Amino acid sequence: MMKIPAALLALSVLAAAPADNALRDRIVADAATDPPPALAFKRTTVATQAGGGEKASKTRVDRWDGKKWTVVSANGKPPSSDDIAKAAKLYAVVPVSGYYRLASLLAKATAATDAQGRTVLRTATPPGSVYTNGKDVSEHFNAEATVANGPRP
């Protein structure tokens, strides 16, 4: 029978030990106070479909100006009225990206400690977290966040 050194055994138990959810609660509370982004930014979305011998890829660039979305380009060209209409439908249901979204995403996360001693938050994604082709597919995904140590994790 092989003997496992006590230090190695203790380390493996520590790595599997649950972390205190106070850190998760602090991150969620901090994120909840952060408003949706007032900062302007561009988002590039590339959708690739492969299957049945066919492969198609679409690229769209959107700009958030702090108040509303605008389609900048579709497949490297100025957007058509159809591109703008499809994007408008998506803008109506998909929330603006930002730190504030962590509040709802991580609210029910389970905290654990990894082998490096970092807190890892894991959860099923709540409704409204992941959209594909304008449909909420959140039920098919999980989220995992590794929290960096520091004064503001």
mmCIF file of C-alpha atoms in Angstrom:
data_model
loop_
_atom_site.group_PDB
_atom_site.id
_atom_site.type_symbol
_atom_site.label_atom_id
_atom_site.label_comp_id
_atom_site.label_asym_id
_atom_site.label_seq_id
_atom_site.Cartn_x
_atom_site.Cartn_y
_atom_site.Cartn_z
ATOM 1 C CA MET A 1 0.000 0.000 0.000
ATOM 2 C CA MET A 2 1.342 3.424 -0.973
ATOM 3 C CA LYS A 3 1.600 6.094 1.742
ATOM 4 C CA ILE A 4 0.649 9.657 0.876
ATOM 5 C CA PRO A 5 2.719 12.315 2.645
ATOM 6 C CA ALA A 6 0.633 14.208 5.217
ATOM 7 C CA ALA A 7 1.492 17.600 3.672
ATOM 8 C CA LEU A 8 0.202 16.479 0.255
ATOM 9 C CA LEU A 9 -2.962 15.073 1.791
ATOM 10 C CA ALA A 10 -3.560 18.303 3.739
ATOM 11 C CA LEU A 11 -3.043 20.363 0.565
ATOM 12 C CA SER A 12 -5.572 18.297 -1.369
ATOM 13 C CA VAL A 13 -8.145 18.695 1.421
ATOM 14 C CA LEU A 14 -7.509 22.453 1.482
ATOM 15 C CA ALA A 15 -7.941 22.680 -2.292
ATOM 16 C CA ALA A 16 -11.320 20.996 -2.083
ATOM 17 C CA ALA A 17 -12.540 23.001 0.923
ATOM 18 C CA PRO A 18 -15.392 25.409 0.261
ATOM 19 C CA ALA A 19 -14.525 29.090 0.398
ATOM 20 C CA ASP A 20 -16.419 31.649 2.439
ATOM 21 C CA ASN A 21 -19.311 33.136 0.451
ATOM 22 C CA ALA A 22 -18.617 36.548 2.024
ATOM 23 C CA LEU A 23 -16.257 37.349 -0.855
ATOM 24 C CA ARG A 24 -18.935 36.421 -3.388
ATOM 25 C CA ASP A 25 -21.448 38.602 -1.531
ATOM 26 C CA ARG A 26 -18.985 41.521 -1.521
ATOM 27 C CA ILE A 27 -18.423 41.242 -5.290
ATOM 28 C CA VAL A 28 -22.164 41.001 -5.946
ATOM 29 C CA ALA A 29 -22.899 44.044 -3.740
ATOM 30 C CA ASP A 30 -20.133 46.071 -5.405
ATOM 31 C CA ALA A 31 -21.304 45.135 -8.905
ATOM 32 C CA ALA A 32 -24.923 45.971 -8.042
ATOM 33 C CA THR A 33 -23.952 49.571 -7.267
ATOM 34 C CA ASP A 34 -22.155 49.996 -10.598
ATOM 35 C CA PRO A 35 -24.483 51.522 -13.212
ATOM 36 C CA PRO A 36 -24.737 50.191 -16.752
ATOM 37 C CA PRO A 37 -21.815 51.538 -18.719
ATOM 38 C CA ALA A 38 -21.831 55.232 -19.441
ATOM 39 C CA LEU A 39 -18.549 54.672 -21.257
ATOM 40 C CA ALA A 40 -18.598 54.434 -25.036
ATOM 41 C CA PHE A 41 -17.209 51.227 -26.566
ATOM 42 C CA LYS A 42 -17.381 49.046 -29.659
ATOM 43 C CA ARG A 43 -18.308 45.374 -29.656
ATOM 44 C CA THR A 44 -17.397 42.997 -32.460
ATOM 45 C CA THR A 45 -19.477 39.834 -32.769
ATOM 46 C CA VAL A 46 -18.371 36.992 -35.021
ATOM 47 C CA ALA A 47 -20.867 34.175 -35.555
ATOM 48 C CA THR A 48 -19.591 31.082 -37.334
ATOM 49 C CA GLN A 49 -21.801 28.228 -38.398
ATOM 50 C CA ALA A 50 -20.309 24.970 -39.605
ATOM 51 C CA GLY A 51 -22.020 21.751 -40.515
ATOM 52 C CA GLY A 52 -23.285 19.726 -43.423
ATOM 53 C CA GLY A 53 -20.273 20.681 -45.527
ATOM 54 C CA GLU A 54 -21.110 24.375 -45.226
ATOM 55 C CA LYS A 55 -19.345 27.034 -43.255
ATOM 56 C CA ALA A 56 -20.625 30.579 -42.880
ATOM 57 C CA SER A 57 -19.334 33.465 -40.838
ATOM 58 C CA LYS A 58 -20.919 36.827 -40.056
ATOM 59 C CA THR A 59 -19.238 39.766 -38.369
ATOM 60 C CA ARG A 60 -21.052 42.761 -36.919
ATOM 61 C CA VAL A 61 -19.579 45.768 -35.136
ATOM 62 C CA ASP A 62 -21.846 47.671 -32.746
ATOM 63 C CA ARG A 63 -21.137 50.879 -30.842
ATOM 64 C CA TRP A 64 -22.534 51.731 -27.406
ATOM 65 C CA ASP A 65 -22.394 55.498 -26.853
ATOM 66 C CA GLY A 66 -23.432 55.379 -23.206
ATOM 67 C CA LYS A 67 -27.132 55.644 -24.060
ATOM 68 C CA LYS A 68 -27.922 53.522 -27.102
ATOM 69 C CA TRP A 69 -26.510 50.955 -29.527
ATOM 70 C CA THR A 70 -25.706 51.645 -33.185
ATOM 71 C CA VAL A 71 -24.676 49.155 -35.870
ATOM 72 C CA VAL A 72 -21.321 50.320 -37.266
ATOM 73 C CA SER A 73 -20.778 47.605 -39.864
ATOM 74 C CA ALA A 74 -21.985 44.204 -41.014
ATOM 75 C CA ASN A 75 -19.439 41.904 -42.660
ATOM 76 C CA GLY A 76 -17.090 44.865 -43.148
ATOM 77 C CA LYS A 77 -19.674 46.967 -45.002
ATOM 78 C CA PRO A 78 -22.088 49.700 -43.941
ATOM 79 C CA PRO A 79 -25.167 48.074 -42.387
ATOM 80 C CA SER A 80 -28.270 47.535 -44.505
ATOM 81 C CA SER A 81 -31.726 48.445 -43.218
ATOM 82 C CA ASP A 82 -32.249 44.706 -42.584
ATOM 83 C CA ASP A 83 -29.026 44.540 -40.499
ATOM 84 C CA ILE A 84 -30.205 47.543 -38.473
ATOM 85 C CA ALA A 85 -33.684 46.041 -37.921
ATOM 86 C CA LYS A 86 -32.257 42.686 -36.760
ATOM 87 C CA ALA A 87 -29.821 44.429 -34.428
ATOM 88 C CA ALA A 88 -32.611 46.594 -32.961
ATOM 89 C CA LYS A 89 -34.534 43.446 -31.972
ATOM 90 C CA LEU A 90 -31.432 42.099 -30.245
ATOM 91 C CA TYR A 91 -30.687 45.416 -28.508
ATOM 92 C CA ALA A 92 -34.199 45.334 -27.028
ATOM 93 C CA VAL A 93 -33.573 42.064 -25.147
ATOM 94 C CA VAL A 94 -29.825 41.818 -24.541
ATOM 95 C CA PRO A 95 -28.545 43.925 -21.643
ATOM 96 C CA VAL A 96 -25.529 46.175 -22.104
ATOM 97 C CA SER A 97 -22.251 44.514 -21.138
ATOM 98 C CA GLY A 98 -20.619 45.741 -17.973
ATOM 99 C CA TYR A 99 -19.357 44.991 -14.478
ATOM 100 C CA TYR A 100 -22.858 45.561 -13.065
ATOM 101 C CA ARG A 101 -23.990 42.304 -14.731
ATOM 102 C CA LEU A 102 -21.878 40.283 -12.266
ATOM 103 C CA ALA A 103 -24.466 41.071 -9.591
ATOM 104 C CA SER A 104 -27.135 38.894 -11.217
ATOM 105 C CA LEU A 105 -24.709 36.405 -12.736
ATOM 106 C CA LEU A 106 -22.873 35.539 -9.496
ATOM 107 C CA ALA A 107 -25.666 36.066 -6.943
ATOM 108 C CA LYS A 108 -26.231 32.326 -6.487
ATOM 109 C CA ALA A 109 -22.678 31.169 -7.221
ATOM 110 C CA THR A 110 -21.038 28.595 -5.002
ATOM 111 C CA ALA A 111 -17.603 29.534 -3.731
ATOM 112 C CA ALA A 112 -14.737 27.046 -3.561
ATOM 113 C CA THR A 113 -10.978 27.320 -3.230
ATOM 114 C CA ASP A 114 -8.703 26.014 -6.006
ATOM 115 C CA ALA A 115 -5.278 24.399 -5.608
ATOM 116 C CA GLN A 116 -3.587 27.826 -5.761
ATOM 117 C CA GLY A 117 -5.721 29.133 -2.884
ATOM 118 C CA ARG A 118 -7.860 31.386 -5.108
ATOM 119 C CA THR A 119 -11.607 31.683 -4.724
ATOM 120 C CA VAL A 120 -13.539 30.212 -7.646
ATOM 121 C CA LEU A 121 -17.227 31.087 -8.054
ATOM 122 C CA ARG A 122 -19.363 28.615 -10.032
ATOM 123 C CA THR A 123 -22.998 28.867 -11.031
ATOM 124 C CA ALA A 124 -25.559 27.995 -13.667
ATOM 125 C CA THR A 125 -26.169 31.080 -15.765
ATOM 126 C CA PRO A 126 -29.438 32.781 -14.824
ATOM 127 C CA PRO A 127 -32.030 33.587 -17.501
ATOM 128 C CA GLY A 128 -31.000 36.566 -19.624
ATOM 129 C CA SER A 129 -27.264 35.851 -19.400
ATOM 130 C CA VAL A 130 -26.462 34.246 -22.774
ATOM 131 C CA TYR A 131 -28.139 35.048 -26.083
ATOM 132 C CA THR A 132 -27.592 33.426 -29.480
ATOM 133 C CA ASN A 133 -29.481 34.565 -32.567
ATOM 134 C CA GLY A 134 -31.706 36.673 -30.309
ATOM 135 C CA LYS A 135 -32.723 33.668 -28.178
ATOM 136 C CA ASP A 136 -31.957 33.226 -24.497
ATOM 137 C CA VAL A 137 -29.883 30.034 -24.234
ATOM 138 C CA SER A 138 -28.681 30.630 -20.673
ATOM 139 C CA GLU A 139 -30.077 27.318 -19.411
ATOM 140 C CA HIS A 140 -27.410 25.496 -21.432
ATOM 141 C CA PHE A 141 -24.430 27.258 -19.825
ATOM 142 C CA ASN A 142 -22.555 27.527 -16.544
ATOM 143 C CA ALA A 143 -20.287 30.325 -15.399
ATOM 144 C CA GLU A 144 -17.008 30.130 -13.532
ATOM 145 C CA ALA A 145 -15.047 33.111 -12.209
ATOM 146 C CA THR A 146 -11.618 32.894 -10.624
ATOM 147 C CA VAL A 147 -11.222 35.803 -8.241
ATOM 148 C CA ALA A 148 -7.867 37.580 -8.134
ATOM 149 C CA ASN A 149 -6.644 38.508 -4.680
ATOM 150 C CA GLY A 150 -6.290 42.167 -3.756
ATOM 151 C CA PRO A 151 -8.040 45.065 -2.067
ATOM 152 C CA ARG A 152 -10.782 45.060 -4.721
ATOM 153 C CA PRO A 153 -11.115 41.502 -6.019
#
